[in-house]
Short mmCIF file of C-alpha atoms and ligand atoms in Angstrom, two decimals:
data_model
loop_
_atom_site.label_atom_id
_atom_site.label_comp_id
_atom_site.label_asym_id
_atom_site.label_seq_id
_atom_site.Cartn_x
_atom_site.Cartn_y
_atom_site.Cartn_z
CA MET A 23 -75.33 -128.90 48.27
CA ASN A 24 -76.31 -127.26 44.96
CA ALA A 25 -74.45 -128.01 41.77
CA THR A 26 -72.50 -124.73 41.62
CA LYS A 27 -71.31 -125.07 45.21
CA TRP A 28 -70.25 -128.65 44.61
CA LYS A 29 -68.41 -127.64 41.45
CA MET A 30 -66.56 -124.92 43.35
CA LYS A 31 -65.63 -127.35 46.07
CA LYS A 32 -64.48 -129.86 43.50
CA GLU A 33 -62.42 -127.21 41.74
CA LYS A 34 -60.75 -126.23 45.01
CA LYS A 35 -59.39 -129.73 45.44
CA LEU A 36 -55.65 -129.70 45.11
CA LYS A 37 -53.71 -132.61 43.65
CA LEU A 38 -50.36 -133.36 45.25
CA ILE A 39 -48.13 -135.11 42.73
CA ASP A 40 -44.66 -136.43 43.47
CA ASN A 41 -43.71 -138.09 40.19
CA ILE A 42 -43.18 -137.06 36.59
CA LYS A 43 -45.35 -139.78 35.04
CA GLU A 44 -48.44 -138.71 36.96
CA LEU A 45 -47.72 -135.02 36.37
CA LYS A 46 -47.54 -135.57 32.61
CA GLU A 47 -50.78 -137.56 32.66
CA GLU A 48 -52.56 -134.87 34.67
CA ILE A 49 -51.30 -132.10 32.39
CA LYS A 50 -52.62 -133.93 29.33
CA HIS A 51 -56.14 -133.54 30.74
CA LEU A 52 -55.97 -129.88 31.74
CA ARG A 53 -58.07 -127.47 29.74
CA GLY A 54 -56.99 -123.86 29.14
CA THR A 55 -53.87 -122.00 30.16
CA ILE A 56 -51.29 -123.25 32.64
CA GLY A 57 -49.37 -120.99 35.01
CA LEU A 58 -46.41 -122.16 37.08
CA VAL A 59 -45.02 -120.86 40.36
CA PRO A 60 -41.65 -122.54 40.96
CA THR A 61 -40.73 -122.60 44.67
CA MET A 62 -38.55 -124.40 47.15
CA GLY A 63 -41.43 -124.52 49.63
CA ALA A 64 -41.56 -122.98 53.12
CA LEU A 65 -44.16 -120.75 51.53
CA HIS A 66 -44.81 -117.29 52.96
CA ALA A 67 -46.98 -114.30 52.05
CA GLY A 68 -44.58 -113.42 49.21
CA HIS A 69 -45.23 -116.81 47.58
CA ARG A 70 -48.93 -116.40 48.33
CA SER A 71 -49.04 -113.24 46.22
CA LEU A 72 -47.35 -115.10 43.32
CA ILE A 73 -49.75 -118.04 43.59
CA GLU A 74 -52.81 -115.80 43.82
CA ARG A 75 -51.72 -113.90 40.73
CA CYS A 76 -51.04 -117.15 38.89
CA VAL A 77 -54.54 -118.41 39.81
CA ARG A 78 -56.11 -115.13 38.65
CA GLU A 79 -54.31 -115.07 35.31
CA ASN A 80 -54.49 -118.75 34.30
CA ASP A 81 -57.08 -121.52 34.07
CA ASN A 82 -54.72 -123.89 35.92
CA ALA A 83 -52.11 -122.94 38.49
CA ILE A 84 -49.29 -125.35 39.30
CA VAL A 85 -46.93 -124.77 42.22
CA SER A 86 -43.70 -126.73 42.33
CA VAL A 87 -42.16 -127.38 45.74
CA PHE A 88 -38.64 -128.72 45.35
CA VAL A 89 -35.55 -127.92 47.36
CA ASN A 90 -33.22 -128.14 44.41
CA PRO A 91 -29.90 -129.62 45.61
CA ILE A 92 -27.91 -128.62 42.52
CA GLN A 93 -28.31 -124.90 43.22
CA PHE A 94 -26.74 -125.18 46.69
CA GLY A 95 -22.98 -124.95 47.27
CA VAL A 96 -21.20 -127.49 49.49
CA ASN A 97 -21.21 -125.30 52.60
CA GLU A 98 -24.69 -123.91 52.11
CA ASP A 99 -27.98 -124.58 53.90
CA LEU A 100 -29.39 -127.47 51.79
CA ASP A 101 -29.85 -129.76 54.80
CA LYS A 102 -31.42 -127.22 57.08
CA TYR A 103 -33.58 -125.50 54.45
CA PRO A 104 -37.12 -125.51 55.94
CA ARG A 105 -39.38 -128.27 54.61
CA GLN A 106 -43.12 -128.06 55.41
CA LEU A 107 -45.05 -129.66 52.60
CA ASN A 108 -48.35 -129.97 54.52
CA SER A 109 -48.72 -126.30 55.30
CA ASP A 110 -47.42 -125.43 51.81
CA CYS A 111 -50.22 -127.52 50.29
CA GLN A 112 -52.77 -125.86 52.55
CA MET A 113 -51.72 -122.45 51.30
CA CYS A 114 -51.78 -123.60 47.66
CA GLU A 115 -55.27 -125.03 48.07
CA GLN A 116 -56.56 -121.89 49.78
CA CYS A 117 -55.22 -119.84 46.89
CA GLY A 118 -56.95 -122.10 44.36
CA ALA A 119 -53.93 -123.84 42.81
CA LYS A 120 -54.77 -127.09 40.99
CA ILE A 121 -51.53 -129.01 41.41
CA VAL A 122 -48.58 -129.05 43.77
CA PHE A 123 -45.68 -130.87 42.17
CA ALA A 124 -43.30 -131.97 44.94
CA PRO A 125 -40.88 -134.55 43.57
CA LYS A 126 -38.11 -136.31 45.47
CA VAL A 127 -34.53 -135.56 44.38
CA GLN A 128 -34.18 -138.95 42.61
CA GLU A 129 -37.28 -138.20 40.54
CA MET A 130 -35.71 -135.01 39.16
CA TYR A 131 -32.09 -136.14 38.90
CA SER A 132 -30.96 -139.66 38.20
CA ASN A 133 -27.31 -138.58 38.29
CA LYS A 134 -25.03 -136.43 40.39
CA LYS A 135 -24.63 -132.78 39.32
CA ASP A 136 -21.28 -133.52 37.56
CA ASP A 137 -23.05 -136.04 35.40
CA LEU A 138 -26.07 -134.02 34.34
CA THR A 139 -26.85 -131.86 31.32
CA LEU A 140 -26.92 -128.37 32.78
CA ILE A 141 -27.93 -124.96 31.51
CA CYS A 142 -25.16 -122.43 32.14
CA PRO A 143 -26.10 -118.77 31.86
CA PRO A 144 -23.58 -116.32 30.32
CA TYR A 145 -20.45 -115.76 32.39
CA SER A 146 -20.98 -112.00 32.39
CA LEU A 147 -24.28 -112.48 34.25
CA VAL A 148 -23.02 -114.97 36.82
CA ASP A 149 -19.56 -113.56 37.56
CA MET A 150 -21.10 -110.84 39.73
CA LEU A 151 -23.30 -110.29 42.79
CA CYS A 152 -24.82 -113.57 44.09
CA GLY A 153 -23.17 -115.65 41.37
CA LYS A 154 -19.71 -114.58 42.54
CA SER A 155 -20.12 -115.96 46.05
CA ARG A 156 -22.27 -118.91 44.95
CA PRO A 157 -20.40 -120.56 42.05
CA GLY A 158 -22.65 -122.91 40.07
CA HIS A 159 -25.78 -121.60 41.77
CA PHE A 160 -27.39 -120.15 38.67
CA ASP A 161 -26.54 -123.26 36.59
CA GLY A 162 -28.56 -125.20 39.15
CA VAL A 163 -31.42 -122.69 39.12
CA CYS A 164 -31.64 -122.51 35.31
CA SER A 165 -31.44 -126.28 34.93
CA VAL A 166 -34.27 -127.01 37.34
CA VAL A 167 -36.43 -124.17 36.06
CA ALA A 168 -35.99 -125.36 32.47
CA LYS A 169 -37.03 -128.87 33.52
CA LEU A 170 -40.10 -127.47 35.27
CA PHE A 171 -41.03 -125.41 32.21
CA ASN A 172 -40.80 -128.54 30.03
CA LEU A 173 -42.67 -130.76 32.47
CA THR A 174 -45.57 -128.42 33.17
CA LYS A 175 -45.90 -126.95 29.65
CA ALA A 176 -46.76 -123.67 31.37
CA GLN A 177 -47.55 -120.58 29.30
CA ARG A 178 -46.63 -118.28 32.19
CA ALA A 179 -44.21 -118.57 35.09
CA TYR A 180 -44.16 -116.30 38.12
CA PHE A 181 -40.98 -115.14 39.90
CA GLY A 182 -40.42 -112.66 42.72
CA LYS A 183 -38.34 -109.53 42.12
CA LYS A 184 -36.48 -110.10 45.40
CA ASP A 185 -34.21 -112.55 43.55
CA ALA A 186 -33.45 -109.90 40.95
CA GLN A 187 -30.37 -111.55 39.44
CA GLN A 188 -32.21 -114.89 39.23
CA LEU A 189 -35.14 -113.21 37.51
CA PHE A 190 -32.89 -111.46 34.99
CA ILE A 191 -30.97 -114.67 34.22
CA ILE A 192 -34.16 -116.72 33.80
CA LYS A 193 -35.61 -114.13 31.43
CA ARG A 194 -32.40 -114.33 29.42
CA MET A 195 -32.54 -118.13 29.35
CA VAL A 196 -36.13 -118.02 28.07
CA GLN A 197 -35.06 -115.61 25.33
CA ASP A 198 -31.84 -117.43 24.38
CA LEU A 199 -33.38 -120.91 24.35
CA ASN A 200 -36.71 -119.85 22.81
CA PHE A 201 -38.90 -121.18 25.56
CA ASP A 202 -42.48 -120.55 24.61
CA LEU A 203 -43.62 -118.93 27.85
CA GLU A 204 -43.95 -115.58 29.51
CA ILE A 205 -41.98 -114.73 32.64
CA VAL A 206 -44.12 -112.66 35.01
CA PRO A 207 -42.07 -110.62 37.50
CA CYS A 208 -43.88 -110.03 40.82
CA GLU A 209 -43.30 -107.24 43.34
CA ILE A 210 -41.32 -107.85 46.54
CA VAL A 211 -43.60 -108.46 49.52
CA ARG A 212 -42.41 -106.87 52.76
CA GLU A 213 -43.40 -107.09 56.40
CA GLU A 214 -44.89 -103.93 57.90
CA ASN A 215 -41.40 -103.00 59.09
CA ASN A 216 -40.15 -103.36 55.47
CA LEU A 217 -38.16 -106.58 55.92
CA ALA A 218 -38.40 -108.42 52.59
CA LEU A 219 -40.11 -111.79 53.07
CA SER A 220 -37.87 -114.81 52.61
CA SER A 221 -38.02 -118.45 53.67
CA ARG A 222 -34.57 -117.88 55.20
CA ASN A 223 -35.98 -115.28 57.66
CA LYS A 224 -36.97 -118.34 59.71
CA TYR A 225 -33.29 -118.79 60.64
CA LEU A 226 -33.02 -115.34 62.27
CA THR A 227 -32.79 -114.77 66.02
CA GLU A 228 -34.92 -111.98 67.51
CA GLN A 229 -31.87 -109.72 67.61
CA GLU A 230 -30.97 -110.51 64.00
CA LYS A 231 -34.52 -109.70 62.88
CA ILE A 232 -33.92 -106.18 64.17
CA LEU A 233 -30.47 -105.91 62.56
CA ALA A 234 -31.88 -107.18 59.25
CA LEU A 235 -34.21 -104.16 59.08
CA ASN A 236 -31.17 -102.07 58.20
CA ILE A 237 -31.03 -103.75 54.77
CA SER A 238 -34.34 -102.32 53.57
CA LYS A 239 -33.60 -99.10 55.47
CA ALA A 240 -30.37 -98.71 53.48
CA LEU A 241 -32.25 -99.27 50.23
CA PHE A 242 -35.07 -96.85 51.04
CA GLU A 243 -32.57 -94.20 52.20
CA ALA A 244 -30.62 -94.69 48.99
CA VAL A 245 -33.69 -93.84 46.94
CA LYS A 246 -34.23 -90.72 49.07
CA LEU A 247 -30.61 -89.69 48.51
CA TYR A 248 -30.94 -90.30 44.79
CA LYS A 249 -34.01 -88.07 44.71
CA THR A 250 -31.95 -85.15 46.05
CA ASN A 251 -30.08 -85.14 42.69
CA THR A 252 -26.74 -84.59 44.41
CA ALA A 253 -25.90 -88.05 45.76
CA THR A 254 -23.09 -89.98 44.09
CA LYS A 255 -22.75 -93.76 44.09
CA ARG A 256 -19.98 -93.37 46.69
CA ALA A 257 -22.24 -91.33 49.00
CA ILE A 258 -25.08 -93.83 48.61
CA ILE A 259 -22.83 -96.80 49.36
CA ASP A 260 -21.15 -95.09 52.32
CA ASN A 261 -24.54 -94.33 53.85
CA SER A 262 -25.57 -97.98 53.41
CA LEU A 263 -22.31 -99.28 54.87
CA LYS A 264 -22.89 -97.18 57.98
CA LEU A 265 -26.37 -98.63 58.41
CA LEU A 266 -25.12 -102.16 57.79
CA GLU A 267 -22.11 -102.02 60.11
CA ASP A 268 -23.43 -104.84 62.34
CA LEU A 269 -24.00 -107.14 59.38
CA ASP A 270 -21.40 -108.83 57.23
CA VAL A 271 -21.90 -107.10 53.87
CA GLU A 272 -21.22 -109.27 50.81
CA TYR A 273 -22.09 -106.64 48.24
CA ILE A 274 -23.86 -103.33 47.76
CA GLU A 275 -24.15 -102.59 44.06
CA LEU A 276 -25.92 -100.52 41.48
CA VAL A 277 -26.81 -102.16 38.17
CA ASP A 278 -28.72 -101.04 35.11
CA LYS A 279 -31.97 -102.95 35.43
CA THR A 280 -32.28 -103.39 31.66
CA THR A 281 -28.80 -104.92 31.14
CA PHE A 282 -27.62 -105.90 34.62
CA GLU A 283 -24.33 -104.11 33.96
CA LEU A 284 -22.67 -102.47 36.96
CA GLN A 285 -23.13 -98.71 37.05
CA GLN A 286 -20.57 -96.01 37.87
CA GLU A 287 -23.30 -93.59 38.91
CA PRO A 288 -27.05 -93.99 39.49
CA ASN A 289 -29.77 -93.01 37.03
CA ASP A 290 -33.46 -93.71 36.47
CA ASN A 291 -32.60 -97.27 35.33
CA THR A 292 -30.78 -98.15 38.54
CA LEU A 293 -31.49 -101.24 40.55
CA MET A 294 -29.64 -101.21 43.86
CA LEU A 295 -28.88 -104.62 45.38
CA ILE A 296 -27.60 -105.70 48.78
CA ALA A 297 -26.48 -109.09 50.11
CA SER A 298 -25.32 -109.50 53.67
CA ARG A 299 -25.02 -112.07 56.40
CA THR A 300 -26.31 -111.83 59.94
CA PRO A 301 -23.72 -112.12 62.73
CA GLN A 302 -25.01 -115.10 64.76
CA THR A 303 -26.79 -117.53 62.43
CA LYS A 304 -24.81 -116.32 59.37
CA THR A 305 -28.04 -116.13 57.40
CA ARG A 306 -27.52 -114.69 53.94
CA LEU A 307 -30.18 -112.10 53.12
CA ILE A 308 -30.70 -110.28 49.83
CA ASP A 309 -32.92 -107.37 48.89
CA ASN A 310 -33.10 -104.68 46.20
CA ILE A 311 -34.90 -101.54 45.11
CA GLU A 312 -35.47 -99.64 41.87
CA PHE A 313 -34.48 -95.97 41.80
CA VAL A 314 -37.25 -93.63 40.75
CA LYS A 315 -37.40 -89.85 41.03
O1 PAF B 429 -36.30 -118.83 43.91
C1 PAF B 429 -36.38 -120.03 44.24
O2 PAF B 429 -37.09 -120.40 45.18
C2 PAF B 429 -35.59 -121.07 43.46
O3 PAF B 429 -34.36 -120.57 43.08
C3 PAF B 429 -36.35 -121.66 42.27
C4 PAF B 429 -36.66 -120.60 41.22
C5 PAF B 429 -37.66 -122.28 42.74
C6 PAF B 429 -35.53 -122.76 41.60
O4 PAF B 429 -35.24 -123.80 42.46
#
């Protein structure tokens, strides 16, 4: 094997780290920029696009795989959330990531949630949409993400636009707490039939997979309606409700994508968001779309 080939092979080698001490040691020896892709594992093509971008734009790409218990409510899917570290690592290695950080819960939290220092985003940003039905969720997200930023010393962190409220809140946290890193928003990756990729799609029955297509359909139709110049918010929501009649709709909302304030009527700044549950497995699915003319 010639030297270049060997070097490439060596560089492909992924390190799987499960503890903070080793992670810190490893990070001390990294040269160049560090990019982070925070995940809860069960990686799919949406994560792949984040990891590939992170590898392209940084000298070192770190992927964290941690099912963060403090962002789950008591009756949520923490226990059944898919865990598949081996195949996750395979994907990370194929993409060219340097490190997968996959700590156990005790490594990240020595105390119960009630007894931890948490980061709580502004009430106005959490008392709406996903935050309304998932109290404490965004405190858990911000707290773990802040820890990961500190631990990895990343200069860039990559987040998918599918979790639009999460992305907005994390950007705000970075601004408010002066974290020295750039948040890189990444486009939603969809199946050919337009279903937004999500680790939770694994829960769906065959029938629910078909019903779930109505979520993206409602969003795409909403954009078409908006483009006619005559559609009101009411008309857009009524059309979506019709399409989503076999799902349990939690919210359909329009927000201003620059402020995340609810909108009375759509405009070129509109982000439309939907959350709904499937009828059999009660899987909670979210998706969103930006309005453009
Ligand atoms: O989006 C997710 O997968 C999680 O909320 C995150 C950002 C990895 C924090 O646990």
